[in-house]
PDB file of C-alpha atoms in Angstrom:
ATOM      1  CA  MET W  40     -28.350 -51.001  49.275  1.00  0.00           C
ATOM      2  CA  ILE W  41     -25.474 -49.180  47.631  1.00  0.00           C
ATOM      3  CA  SER W  42     -25.961 -45.418  47.520  1.00  0.00           C
ATOM      4  CA  ARG W  43     -25.631 -43.915  44.088  1.00  0.00           C
ATOM      5  CA  ARG W  44     -24.306 -40.449  43.367  1.00  0.00           C
ATOM      6  CA  PHE W  45     -26.482 -38.116  41.348  1.00  0.00           C
ATOM      7  CA  SER W  46     -25.411 -38.124  37.718  1.00  0.00           C
ATOM      8  CA  LYS W  47     -26.623 -35.716  35.023  1.00  0.00           C
ATOM      9  CA  GLN W  48     -25.792 -38.341  32.423  1.00  0.00           C
ATOM     10  CA  ARG W  49     -27.858 -41.007  34.195  1.00  0.00           C
ATOM     11  CA  GLN W  50     -30.740 -38.572  34.659  1.00  0.00           C
ATOM     12  CA  LEU W  51     -30.687 -37.706  30.934  1.00  0.00           C
ATOM     13  CA  LEU W  52     -30.490 -41.383  29.997  1.00  0.00           C
ATOM     14  CA  ALA W  53     -33.472 -42.143  32.245  1.00  0.00           C
ATOM     15  CA  GLU W  54     -35.449 -39.308  30.622  1.00  0.00           C
ATOM     16  CA  ILE W  55     -34.565 -40.510  27.129  1.00  0.00           C
ATOM     17  CA  ILE W  56     -35.546 -44.118  27.763  1.00  0.00           C
ATOM     18  CA  HIS W  57     -38.743 -43.209  29.645  1.00  0.00           C
ATOM     19  CA  ASN W  58     -39.895 -41.080  26.689  1.00  0.00           C
ATOM     20  CA  ARG W  59     -39.634 -44.030  24.287  1.00  0.00           C
ATOM     21  CA  LYS W  60     -42.164 -46.742  23.496  1.00  0.00           C
ATOM     22  CA  ASP W  61     -39.678 -49.086  21.827  1.00  0.00           C
ATOM     23  CA  HIS W  62     -37.164 -51.278  23.603  1.00  0.00           C
ATOM     24  CA  PRO W  63     -33.813 -49.777  22.586  1.00  0.00           C
ATOM     25  CA  THR W  64     -30.393 -51.325  22.920  1.00  0.00           C
ATOM     26  CA  ALA W  65     -27.519 -49.551  24.654  1.00  0.00           C
ATOM     27  CA  GLU W  66     -26.106 -48.759  21.201  1.00  0.00           C
ATOM     28  CA  VAL W  67     -29.314 -47.008  20.097  1.00  0.00           C
ATOM     29  CA  LEU W  68     -29.452 -45.009  23.333  1.00  0.00           C
ATOM     30  CA  HIS W  69     -25.765 -44.148  22.981  1.00  0.00           C
ATOM     31  CA  GLN W  70     -26.383 -42.608  19.555  1.00  0.00           C
ATOM     32  CA  GLU W  71     -29.180 -40.489  21.005  1.00  0.00           C
ATOM     33  CA  ILE W  72     -27.261 -39.328  24.076  1.00  0.00           C
ATOM     34  CA  LEU W  73     -24.247 -38.360  21.930  1.00  0.00           C
ATOM     35  CA  LYS W  74     -26.331 -35.402  20.693  1.00  0.00           C
ATOM     36  CA  VAL W  75     -26.145 -33.920  24.213  1.00  0.00           C
ATOM     37  CA  TYR W  76     -22.924 -35.493  25.538  1.00  0.00           C
ATOM     38  CA  PRO W  77     -20.724 -36.027  22.452  1.00  0.00           C
ATOM     39  CA  LYS W  78     -17.856 -37.544  24.453  1.00  0.00           C
ATOM     40  CA  MET W  79     -19.896 -40.086  26.423  1.00  0.00           C
ATOM     41  CA  SER W  80     -18.717 -43.621  25.773  1.00  0.00           C
ATOM     42  CA  LEU W  81     -20.900 -46.613  25.067  1.00  0.00           C
ATOM     43  CA  GLY W  82     -19.470 -48.165  28.239  1.00  0.00           C
ATOM     44  CA  THR W  83     -20.746 -45.242  30.330  1.00  0.00           C
ATOM     45  CA  VAL W  84     -24.208 -45.594  28.785  1.00  0.00           C
ATOM     46  CA  TYR W  85     -24.185 -49.325  29.467  1.00  0.00           C
ATOM     47  CA  ARG W  86     -23.014 -48.913  33.087  1.00  0.00           C
ATOM     48  CA  ASN W  87     -25.724 -46.316  33.736  1.00  0.00           C
ATOM     49  CA  LEU W  88     -28.356 -48.616  32.219  1.00  0.00           C
ATOM     50  CA  MET W  89     -27.222 -51.326  34.630  1.00  0.00           C
ATOM     51  CA  VAL W  90     -27.606 -48.858  37.525  1.00  0.00           C
ATOM     52  CA  LEU W  91     -31.130 -47.975  36.307  1.00  0.00           C
ATOM     53  CA  ALA W  92     -31.907 -51.696  36.150  1.00  0.00           C
ATOM     54  CA  ASP W  93     -30.518 -52.227  39.676  1.00  0.00           C
ATOM     55  CA  LEU W  94     -32.729 -49.356  40.870  1.00  0.00           C
ATOM     56  CA  GLY W  95     -35.762 -50.993  39.247  1.00  0.00           C
ATOM     57  CA  GLU W  96     -36.303 -48.135  36.787  1.00  0.00           C
ATOM     58  CA  VAL W  97     -35.827 -50.287  33.662  1.00  0.00           C
ATOM     59  CA  ASN W  98     -36.036 -53.972  32.815  1.00  0.00           C
ATOM     60  CA  ILE W  99     -33.476 -55.801  30.723  1.00  0.00           C
ATOM     61  CA  LEU W 100     -34.747 -58.029  27.904  1.00  0.00           C
ATOM     62  CA  ASN W 101     -32.787 -60.672  26.030  1.00  0.00           C
ATOM     63  CA  PRO W 102     -35.100 -61.592  23.142  1.00  0.00           C
ATOM     64  CA  GLY W 103     -32.553 -63.780  21.398  1.00  0.00           C
ATOM     65  CA  ASP W 104     -31.050 -61.368  18.878  1.00  0.00           C
ATOM     66  CA  GLY W 105     -27.715 -61.129  20.697  1.00  0.00           C
ATOM     67  CA  HIS W 106     -28.511 -57.697  22.175  1.00  0.00           C
ATOM     68  CA  GLN W 107     -29.877 -56.548  25.486  1.00  0.00           C
ATOM     69  CA  HIS W 108     -32.936 -54.342  25.119  1.00  0.00           C
ATOM     70  CA  PHE W 109     -34.076 -51.941  27.826  1.00  0.00           C
ATOM     71  CA  ASP W 110     -37.712 -51.479  28.790  1.00  0.00           C
ATOM     72  CA  PRO W 111     -38.887 -48.562  30.955  1.00  0.00           C
ATOM     73  CA  ASN W 112     -42.211 -50.346  31.541  1.00  0.00           C
ATOM     74  CA  THR W 113     -41.464 -52.237  34.742  1.00  0.00           C
ATOM     75  CA  ARG W 114     -45.018 -53.516  35.242  1.00  0.00           C
ATOM     76  CA  SER W 115     -45.555 -57.218  34.640  1.00  0.00           C
ATOM     77  CA  HIS W 116     -46.213 -57.793  30.939  1.00  0.00           C
ATOM     78  CA  ALA W 117     -45.182 -60.030  28.054  1.00  0.00           C
ATOM     79  CA  HIS W 118     -43.253 -59.103  24.913  1.00  0.00           C
ATOM     80  CA  PHE W 119     -43.347 -59.917  21.230  1.00  0.00           C
ATOM     81  CA  PHE W 120     -40.100 -60.054  19.232  1.00  0.00           C
ATOM     82  CA  CYS W 121     -40.304 -59.824  15.447  1.00  0.00           C
ATOM     83  CA  ASP W 122     -37.838 -62.299  14.000  1.00  0.00           C
ATOM     84  CA  LYS W 123     -37.599 -60.263  10.777  1.00  0.00           C
ATOM     85  CA  CYS W 124     -37.244 -56.589  11.789  1.00  0.00           C
ATOM     86  CA  HIS W 125     -36.086 -57.281  15.392  1.00  0.00           C
ATOM     87  CA  LYS W 126     -38.519 -54.831  16.980  1.00  0.00           C
ATOM     88  CA  VAL W 127     -39.778 -55.608  20.468  1.00  0.00           C
ATOM     89  CA  TYR W 128     -43.377 -54.838  21.399  1.00  0.00           C
ATOM     90  CA  ASP W 129     -45.168 -54.797  24.751  1.00  0.00           C
ATOM     91  CA  LEU W 130     -48.070 -57.197  25.114  1.00  0.00           C
ATOM     92  CA  GLU W 131     -50.146 -55.902  27.994  1.00  0.00           C
ATOM     93  CA  ARG W 132     -53.163 -58.172  27.680  1.00  0.00           C
ATOM     94  CA  VAL W 133     -51.664 -61.627  27.380  1.00  0.00           C
ATOM     95  CA  ILE W 134     -53.831 -63.994  29.364  1.00  0.00           C
ATOM     96  CA  MET W 135     -52.294 -67.371  30.049  1.00  0.00           C
ATOM     97  CA  PRO W 136     -53.916 -69.289  32.887  1.00  0.00           C
ATOM     98  CA  GLY W 137     -51.438 -70.445  35.476  1.00  0.00           C
ATOM     99  CA  LEU W 138     -48.654 -67.983  34.736  1.00  0.00           C
ATOM    100  CA  ASP W 139     -49.773 -65.641  37.483  1.00  0.00           C
ATOM    101  CA  THR W 140     -49.987 -68.390  40.106  1.00  0.00           C
ATOM    102  CA  PRO W 141     -47.093 -69.451  42.318  1.00  0.00           C
ATOM    103  CA  PHE W 142     -44.495 -71.704  40.721  1.00  0.00           C
ATOM    104  CA  HIS W 143     -45.216 -75.348  41.619  1.00  0.00           C
ATOM    105  CA  ASP W 144     -42.664 -78.002  40.817  1.00  0.00           C
ATOM    106  CA  PRO W 145     -42.104 -80.696  43.439  1.00  0.00           C
ATOM    107  CA  ASP W 146     -38.390 -80.934  42.552  1.00  0.00           C
ATOM    108  CA  PHE W 147     -37.799 -77.158  42.747  1.00  0.00           C
ATOM    109  CA  LYS W 148     -37.110 -75.844  46.252  1.00  0.00           C
ATOM    110  CA  GLY W 149     -36.184 -72.237  45.377  1.00  0.00           C
ATOM    111  CA  LYS W 150     -38.276 -69.084  44.985  1.00  0.00           C
ATOM    112  CA  VAL W 151     -39.300 -67.386  41.750  1.00  0.00           C
ATOM    113  CA  PHE W 152     -39.165 -63.588  41.897  1.00  0.00           C
ATOM    114  CA  SER W 153     -39.898 -62.750  38.268  1.00  0.00           C
ATOM    115  CA  SER W 154     -40.360 -64.245  34.840  1.00  0.00           C
ATOM    116  CA  ASP W 155     -40.005 -63.158  31.226  1.00  0.00           C
ATOM    117  CA  LEU W 156     -42.400 -64.175  28.505  1.00  0.00           C
ATOM    118  CA  ILE W 157     -41.324 -63.363  24.945  1.00  0.00           C
ATOM    119  CA  PHE W 158     -43.317 -64.450  21.909  1.00  0.00           C
ATOM    120  CA  HIS W 159     -41.513 -64.733  18.560  1.00  0.00           C
ATOM    121  CA  GLY W 160     -42.914 -64.351  15.055  1.00  0.00           C
ATOM    122  CA  LEU W 161     -43.642 -61.624  12.500  1.00  0.00           C
ATOM    123  CA  CYS W 162     -45.075 -58.249  13.513  1.00  0.00           C
ATOM    124  CA  ASN W 163     -48.007 -56.640  11.690  1.00  0.00           C
ATOM    125  CA  GLU W 164     -45.741 -54.605   9.384  1.00  0.00           C
ATOM    126  CA  CYS W 165     -43.579 -57.585   8.414  1.00  0.00           C
ATOM    127  CA  CYS W 166     -46.687 -59.750   7.862  1.00  0.00           C
ATOM    128  CA  ALA W 167     -48.076 -57.060   5.549  1.00  0.00           C
ATOM    129  CA  GLN W 168     -44.778 -56.982   3.620  1.00  0.00           C
ATOM    130  CA  GLU W 169     -44.835 -60.787   3.267  1.00  0.00           C
ATOM    131  CA  THR W 170     -48.438 -60.629   2.007  1.00  0.00           C
ATOM    132  CA  GLN W 171     -47.501 -57.913  -0.475  1.00  0.00           C
ATOM    133  CA  LYS W 172     -44.631 -60.062  -1.789  1.00  0.00           C
ATOM    134  CA  ASP W 173     -47.021 -63.006  -2.231  1.00  0.00           C
ATOM    135  CA  ILE W 174     -49.454 -60.807  -4.169  1.00  0.00           C
ATOM    136  CA  GLN W 175     -46.693 -59.565  -6.487  1.00  0.00           C
ATOM    137  CA  LYS W 176     -45.591 -63.112  -7.386  1.00  0.00           C
TER     138      LYS W 176
END
């Protein structure tokens, strides 16, 4: 394992992301950290997020919107991505028989260490907006 130097910037970034319930992008976190470190570059934020991911402190999500999202909840759980507003939500109680059992494919000889499950659709707020539009028609 590579030893990592202590970094005030990384510590602040870890605190910021662990105090959030959303799944921010590096750009969103960069805007927040600029309030404390106005000269910190987006590249520095991104590199520190990669270190936090390597350390197992955050997970990286690629929900299909062209951006990496960072999740401080490292427990096994699924996600929901709203195709309209692009928010990412944790789904803690998704029960899908077979997903928690070992991977069995006779042609696959490797090992699975993790998996990502992301549902796509409209979130509650966007569904309500769509319903409101239908009512107004």
